[in-house]
Amino acid sequence: PKELLLSVWGKNNKGDLLISHEANSPFLGFINYRPEMPQKASGICLGLRNRLEGGVLEEIRQEGMDRILYLDFTGRNRLGSRVKYTLVFDAAGHGGGIALVEKDEIILTVSGNHSRFDQGETYAAPRSNKLNLLEQADLGRLSKQICGSVDPAHRALVNNIDGMGKDLALGVANKIGLGPDQSFDETSESCLTQMLTELQSRLLLSQFSPGLYMRRSGQPKFGIFPLAHLTEIQNCSSVLECAALYKAYDTHFKAYETLKRKTHSTLRQIKNKIVTRYNAQKNDFDKALDFDKFRIWAQLIDSSGKQLPAGFEQIEVLDYYKEPPEKALVPLDPRLTASEN
């Protein structure tokens, strides 16, 4: 329900283009494995096939530097006429999803929660007050604005720069010498200006350094620029190759995490069952430790010959288990007679 797979081919190559709207790791790129497919195609899938199958992917556009992409197709309508369609991939936070748009009107939605993808409505990208690094001329002023924030350094970068993800922001802060919880100050301003200038230049010239990184948990991360705070496990020759490698790693990691959670859950259930059984047996055992005491009390009450009615809290008996026998008081439950006790 949250992934869409398109087979795309040109004159010299063919590939599977995956569009995924998983909440924590949205993805768009070619993949080198075949995901498990549902046995029966959904109505949305059939609707996309009717319009896009055999069509032409003309262009891919981006909304500024945000995580919103437009895939422009020339397809066909139900009458067979050629029609322009746009497949919108909106991963810009809450309310996104995947939708097919015709003449600015949403006609199909995939995995949208309908906050921006109401069928029949006009799609509008969310407004952003962040600054586009490619359009920013005065990076010194931008650095000063960011360094004036009281937020942690990575959060200040994410909140001010369009398209800046958390991992890239942490990498920039790490290069400047700041930890994940430290904030920028006036001394960081010149270093930050230099870092942003380098990022801007590399973006404009498409000088990427795609690499696959790993967190301590084993979770893979993909970056087109070096992520100084993470361990690099593989350097790639192209962004597309690295994206495919990342998705394969990520799929295996999620399967591993799912299996680990299930295993831990099963172990917890088994442990709880064993502990409950053990506590019940221990409770029985603890009660059994008093068996001899109650047996002797019962014998002493019985041998006393006294028939006390209910209401007494103790009874005086002769304890013949002692040498010589002596008088003793045995506690009673006042709700019962002596013989019932």
Coordinates of C-alpha atoms in Angstrom, one line a residue:
P1 CA 0.0 0.0 0.0
K2 CA 3.0 2.4 0.3
E3 CA 5.1 1.3 -2.6
L4 CA 4.8 1.6 -6.4
L5 CA 7.0 -0.2 -8.9
L6 CA 7.4 1.0 -12.5
S7 CA 9.2 -0.9 -15.2
V8 CA 11.0 1.8 -17.2
W9 CA 13.1 1.2 -20.3
G10 CA 14.9 3.1 -23.0
K11 CA 17.0 2.3 -26.0
N12 CA 19.9 0.8 -24.1
N13 CA 18.7 -0.1 -20.7
K14 CA 15.8 -1.3 -18.6
G15 CA 15.1 -1.0 -14.9
D16 CA 12.6 -1.2 -12.0
L17 CA 11.9 2.2 -10.6
L18 CA 10.7 2.0 -7.0
I19 CA 8.7 4.8 -5.4
S20 CA 8.2 4.2 -1.7
H21 CA 6.4 6.3 0.8
E22 CA 7.4 4.5 4.0
A23 CA 7.2 7.1 6.8
N24 CA 10.7 6.9 8.0
S25 CA 12.5 6.2 4.8
P26 CA 10.9 7.5 1.6
F27 CA 12.7 6.4 -1.5
L28 CA 12.7 6.9 -5.3
G29 CA 15.3 5.0 -7.4
F30 CA 16.1 2.0 -9.4
I31 CA 16.5 -1.3 -7.5
N32 CA 18.4 -4.5 -8.2
Y33 CA 16.0 -6.9 -6.5
R34 CA 12.4 -7.9 -7.1
P35 CA 10.1 -7.0 -4.2
E36 CA 7.3 -9.4 -3.2
M37 CA 4.2 -8.6 -5.3
P38 CA 0.5 -9.0 -4.2
Q39 CA -1.2 -11.8 -6.1
K40 CA -4.0 -9.5 -7.1
A41 CA -3.5 -6.0 -8.5
S42 CA -5.3 -3.2 -6.6
G43 CA -7.8 -0.9 -8.2
I44 CA -5.3 2.0 -8.0
C45 CA -2.7 -0.2 -9.8
L46 CA -5.1 -1.1 -12.5
G47 CA -6.0 2.6 -12.9
L48 CA -2.3 3.5 -13.3
R49 CA -1.8 0.6 -15.8
N50 CA -4.7 1.8 -17.9
R51 CA -3.2 5.3 -18.2
L52 CA 0.6 4.9 -18.1
E53 CA 1.3 1.4 -19.5
G54 CA 3.3 1.8 -22.7
G55 CA 3.5 5.6 -22.1
V56 CA 6.6 7.8 -22.1
L57 CA 8.3 9.3 -19.1
E58 CA 9.1 12.7 -20.5
E59 CA 10.7 14.5 -17.5
I60 CA 11.4 14.4 -13.8
R61 CA 11.1 17.7 -11.9
Q62 CA 11.7 18.7 -8.3
E63 CA 9.9 21.2 -6.1
G64 CA 12.9 23.4 -5.3
M65 CA 15.2 21.4 -3.1
D66 CA 12.3 19.7 -1.2
R67 CA 11.4 16.0 -1.2
I68 CA 8.7 16.4 -3.8
L69 CA 9.2 15.0 -7.3
Y70 CA 7.0 15.3 -10.4
L71 CA 7.2 12.5 -13.0
D72 CA 5.7 13.8 -16.3
F73 CA 4.2 11.1 -18.5
T74 CA 2.5 11.0 -21.9
G75 CA 0.0 8.2 -21.6
R76 CA -3.5 7.4 -22.8
N77 CA -7.0 7.9 -21.5
R78 CA -9.8 5.3 -21.7
L79 CA -10.6 6.4 -25.3
G80 CA -7.0 5.8 -26.4
S81 CA -6.2 9.5 -26.8
R82 CA -2.8 10.7 -25.8
V83 CA -2.9 12.6 -22.5
K84 CA -0.4 14.3 -20.2
Y85 CA -0.2 12.9 -16.7
T86 CA 2.0 13.8 -13.7
L87 CA 2.8 11.3 -11.0
V88 CA 3.5 13.3 -7.8
F89 CA 5.8 11.8 -5.2
D90 CA 5.4 14.0 -2.1
A91 CA 7.7 12.9 0.8
A92 CA 7.8 16.4 2.5
G93 CA 6.7 15.4 6.0
H94 CA 3.3 14.6 7.3
G95 CA 0.4 14.6 4.7
G96 CA 2.4 13.4 1.7
G97 CA 1.9 10.4 -0.5
I98 CA 1.8 9.5 -4.2
A99 CA -0.8 10.8 -6.6
L100 CA -1.6 10.8 -10.3
V101 CA -2.6 14.2 -11.6
E102 CA -4.3 15.1 -14.9
K103 CA -4.8 18.8 -15.8
D104 CA -3.9 19.8 -12.2
E105 CA -6.6 17.5 -10.8
I106 CA -5.9 14.5 -8.6
I107 CA -7.4 11.4 -10.2
L108 CA -5.7 8.6 -8.3
T109 CA -3.9 8.5 -4.9
V110 CA -1.5 5.9 -3.5
S111 CA -0.8 5.8 0.3
G112 CA -1.9 9.3 0.9
N113 CA -3.6 10.2 4.1
H114 CA -5.8 12.7 2.2
S115 CA -4.4 15.9 3.8
R116 CA -2.9 16.9 0.5
F117 CA -4.3 14.3 -1.8
D118 CA -8.1 14.6 -1.9
Q119 CA -9.3 13.1 -5.1
G120 CA -10.8 15.6 -7.5
E121 CA -8.9 18.5 -5.8
T122 CA -5.9 20.4 -7.1
Y123 CA -2.6 19.3 -5.8
A124 CA -0.6 22.0 -4.0
A125 CA 2.9 21.5 -2.6
P126 CA 3.3 22.5 1.0
R127 CA 4.6 26.0 1.5
S128 CA 8.1 26.3 2.9
N129 CA 9.9 29.2 4.5
K130 CA 13.3 27.5 4.1
L131 CA 16.0 28.9 1.8
N132 CA 17.1 27.2 -1.4
L133 CA 20.8 26.8 -1.3
L134 CA 21.1 27.0 -5.1
E135 CA 19.3 30.4 -5.2
Q136 CA 21.1 31.9 -2.2
A137 CA 23.8 34.5 -3.1
D138 CA 24.7 35.8 0.3
L139 CA 25.8 32.7 2.2
G140 CA 27.5 34.8 4.9
R141 CA 24.1 36.2 5.9
L142 CA 22.5 32.8 5.8
S143 CA 25.3 31.4 8.1
K144 CA 24.7 34.3 10.5
Q145 CA 21.0 33.6 10.6
I146 CA 21.6 29.9 11.3
C147 CA 24.3 30.6 14.0
G148 CA 21.9 32.9 15.7
S149 CA 19.5 29.9 16.4
V150 CA 19.5 28.4 19.9
D151 CA 18.6 25.0 18.5
P152 CA 21.2 22.2 18.2
A153 CA 23.3 22.8 15.1
H154 CA 21.8 20.0 12.9
R155 CA 18.3 21.2 13.7
A156 CA 19.1 24.8 12.9
L157 CA 20.4 23.7 9.5
V158 CA 17.4 21.5 8.7
N159 CA 15.0 24.3 9.8
N160 CA 16.6 26.9 7.6
I161 CA 17.8 25.2 4.4
D162 CA 15.5 23.6 1.9
G163 CA 16.3 19.9 1.3
M164 CA 18.8 19.6 4.1
G165 CA 18.3 16.2 5.7
K166 CA 19.1 15.3 9.3
D167 CA 22.1 13.1 8.4
L168 CA 23.7 15.7 6.1
A169 CA 23.2 18.4 8.8
L170 CA 24.8 16.2 11.4
G171 CA 27.7 15.6 9.0
V172 CA 28.2 19.3 8.5
A173 CA 28.1 20.0 12.2
N174 CA 30.5 17.2 12.8
K175 CA 33.0 18.6 10.3
I176 CA 32.8 22.0 12.2
G177 CA 33.5 20.1 15.4
L178 CA 30.1 20.2 17.0
G179 CA 28.3 17.2 18.6
P180 CA 24.7 16.3 18.0
D181 CA 23.4 18.4 21.0
Q182 CA 25.7 21.4 20.5
S183 CA 24.6 24.7 19.0
F184 CA 26.3 27.1 16.6
D185 CA 27.8 30.2 18.0
E186 CA 29.6 33.3 16.5
T187 CA 32.9 31.4 16.2
S188 CA 31.2 28.8 13.9
E189 CA 30.0 31.4 11.4
S190 CA 33.0 31.5 9.1
C191 CA 33.4 27.7 9.1
L192 CA 29.7 27.3 8.3
T193 CA 29.9 29.8 5.4
Q194 CA 32.8 27.9 4.0
M195 CA 30.9 24.6 4.3
L196 CA 27.7 26.0 2.7
T197 CA 29.8 27.5 -0.1
E198 CA 31.3 24.1 -0.8
L199 CA 27.9 22.4 -0.8
Q200 CA 26.4 25.0 -3.1
S201 CA 29.3 24.7 -5.6
R202 CA 29.1 20.9 -5.6
L203 CA 25.3 21.0 -6.1
L204 CA 25.6 23.4 -9.0
L205 CA 28.3 21.3 -10.7
S206 CA 26.7 17.9 -9.8
Q207 CA 30.0 16.9 -8.1
F208 CA 28.5 14.1 -5.9
S209 CA 30.3 11.6 -3.6
P210 CA 27.7 8.9 -3.2
G211 CA 28.4 6.5 -0.4
L212 CA 26.7 3.9 1.8
Y213 CA 27.0 4.5 5.6
M214 CA 26.0 2.6 8.6
R215 CA 24.7 3.5 12.1
R216 CA 25.8 1.7 15.2
S217 CA 22.5 -0.2 15.1
G218 CA 23.4 -1.5 11.6
Q219 CA 20.8 0.7 9.9
P220 CA 22.2 1.8 6.5
K221 CA 22.2 5.4 5.4
F222 CA 22.8 6.9 1.9
G223 CA 24.4 10.2 1.2
I224 CA 25.5 12.0 -2.0
F225 CA 27.9 14.0 0.2
P226 CA 30.3 12.7 2.9
L227 CA 28.5 12.0 6.2
A228 CA 31.4 12.6 8.6
H229 CA 29.5 11.4 11.7
L230 CA 28.8 7.9 10.3
T231 CA 31.0 5.0 9.2
E232 CA 31.3 4.6 5.5
I233 CA 31.0 1.0 4.3
Q234 CA 31.1 1.5 0.6
N235 CA 31.8 4.2 -1.9
C236 CA 29.9 4.1 -5.2
S237 CA 30.6 5.4 -8.7
S238 CA 27.1 6.8 -9.3
V239 CA 24.1 8.1 -7.3
L240 CA 21.8 5.5 -9.0
E241 CA 24.1 2.6 -8.1
C242 CA 24.4 3.8 -4.5
A243 CA 20.6 4.3 -4.2
A244 CA 20.0 0.7 -5.4
L245 CA 22.6 -0.7 -3.0
Y246 CA 21.1 1.3 -0.1
K247 CA 17.6 0.0 -0.8
A248 CA 18.8 -3.6 -0.9
Y249 CA 20.7 -3.1 2.4
D250 CA 17.7 -1.3 4.0
T251 CA 15.3 -4.0 3.0
H252 CA 17.4 -6.7 4.6
F253 CA 17.9 -4.5 7.7
K254 CA 14.1 -4.0 8.1
A255 CA 13.5 -7.8 7.7
Y256 CA 16.2 -8.4 10.3
E257 CA 14.6 -5.9 12.7
T258 CA 11.2 -7.4 12.2
L259 CA 12.6 -10.9 13.0
K260 CA 14.4 -9.5 16.0
R261 CA 11.3 -7.9 17.4
K262 CA 9.3 -11.1 16.9
T263 CA 12.0 -13.2 18.5
H264 CA 12.2 -10.8 21.5
S265 CA 8.4 -10.8 21.8
T266 CA 8.3 -14.6 21.8
L267 CA 11.1 -14.8 24.4
R268 CA 9.2 -12.4 26.6
Q269 CA 6.0 -14.4 26.3
I270 CA 7.9 -17.6 27.2
K271 CA 9.7 -15.9 30.1
N272 CA 6.5 -14.5 31.5
K273 CA 4.9 -17.9 31.3
I274 CA 7.8 -19.6 33.1
V275 CA 8.0 -16.8 35.8
T276 CA 4.2 -17.0 36.4
R277 CA 4.4 -20.8 36.7
Y278 CA 7.5 -20.6 39.0
N279 CA 5.8 -18.0 41.2
A280 CA 2.7 -20.2 41.6
Q281 CA 4.8 -23.2 42.5
K282 CA 6.9 -21.2 44.9
N283 CA 3.8 -19.8 46.5
D284 CA 2.5 -23.4 46.9
F285 CA 5.9 -24.5 48.3
D286 CA 6.0 -21.6 50.8
K287 CA 2.5 -22.5 52.0
A288 CA 3.6 -26.1 52.3
L289 CA 6.4 -25.1 54.6
D290 CA 3.7 -24.4 57.3
F291 CA 2.0 -27.7 56.9
D292 CA 3.6 -29.3 60.0
K293 CA 2.7 -26.3 62.2
F294 CA -1.0 -26.4 61.2
R295 CA -1.1 -30.2 61.5
I296 CA 0.2 -30.0 65.1
W297 CA -2.2 -27.2 66.0
A298 CA -5.1 -29.2 64.6
Q299 CA -4.1 -32.2 66.7
L300 CA -3.7 -30.1 69.8
I301 CA -7.2 -28.5 69.3
D302 CA -8.8 -31.9 68.7
S303 CA -7.1 -33.6 71.7
S304 CA -8.1 -30.7 74.0
G305 CA -11.8 -31.8 73.8
K306 CA -13.0 -28.2 74.0
Q307 CA -16.0 -27.3 71.8
L308 CA -15.6 -23.5 71.5
P309 CA -18.2 -21.7 69.4
A310 CA -17.2 -19.1 66.8
G311 CA -15.9 -15.8 68.1
F312 CA -12.7 -16.9 69.9
E313 CA -9.3 -15.8 68.6
Q314 CA -7.3 -18.4 70.5
I315 CA -7.7 -21.6 72.5
E316 CA -5.7 -22.9 75.5
V317 CA -4.4 -26.4 74.9
L318 CA -1.9 -28.8 76.4
D319 CA 1.1 -29.1 74.1
Y320 CA 2.2 -32.7 74.6
Y321 CA 4.9 -32.4 72.0
K322 CA 7.1 -30.7 74.6
E323 CA 8.9 -32.4 77.4
P324 CA 7.4 -32.0 79.9
P325 CA 4.0 -31.1 78.3
E326 CA 3.0 -27.5 79.0
K327 CA 0.0 -25.2 78.3
A328 CA 0.0 -23.2 75.0
L329 CA -2.2 -20.9 73.1
V330 CA -3.2 -21.8 69.6
P331 CA -4.6 -19.0 67.3
L332 CA -8.1 -19.4 65.9
D333 CA -10.1 -17.9 63.1
P334 CA -12.9 -16.1 65.0
R335 CA -15.3 -16.8 62.2
L336 CA -15.2 -20.5 62.8
T337 CA -15.8 -22.9 65.7
A338 CA -12.9 -24.7 67.4
S339 CA -13.6 -28.0 65.5
E340 CA -14.0 -26.1 62.2
N341 CA -10.6 -24.4 62.8

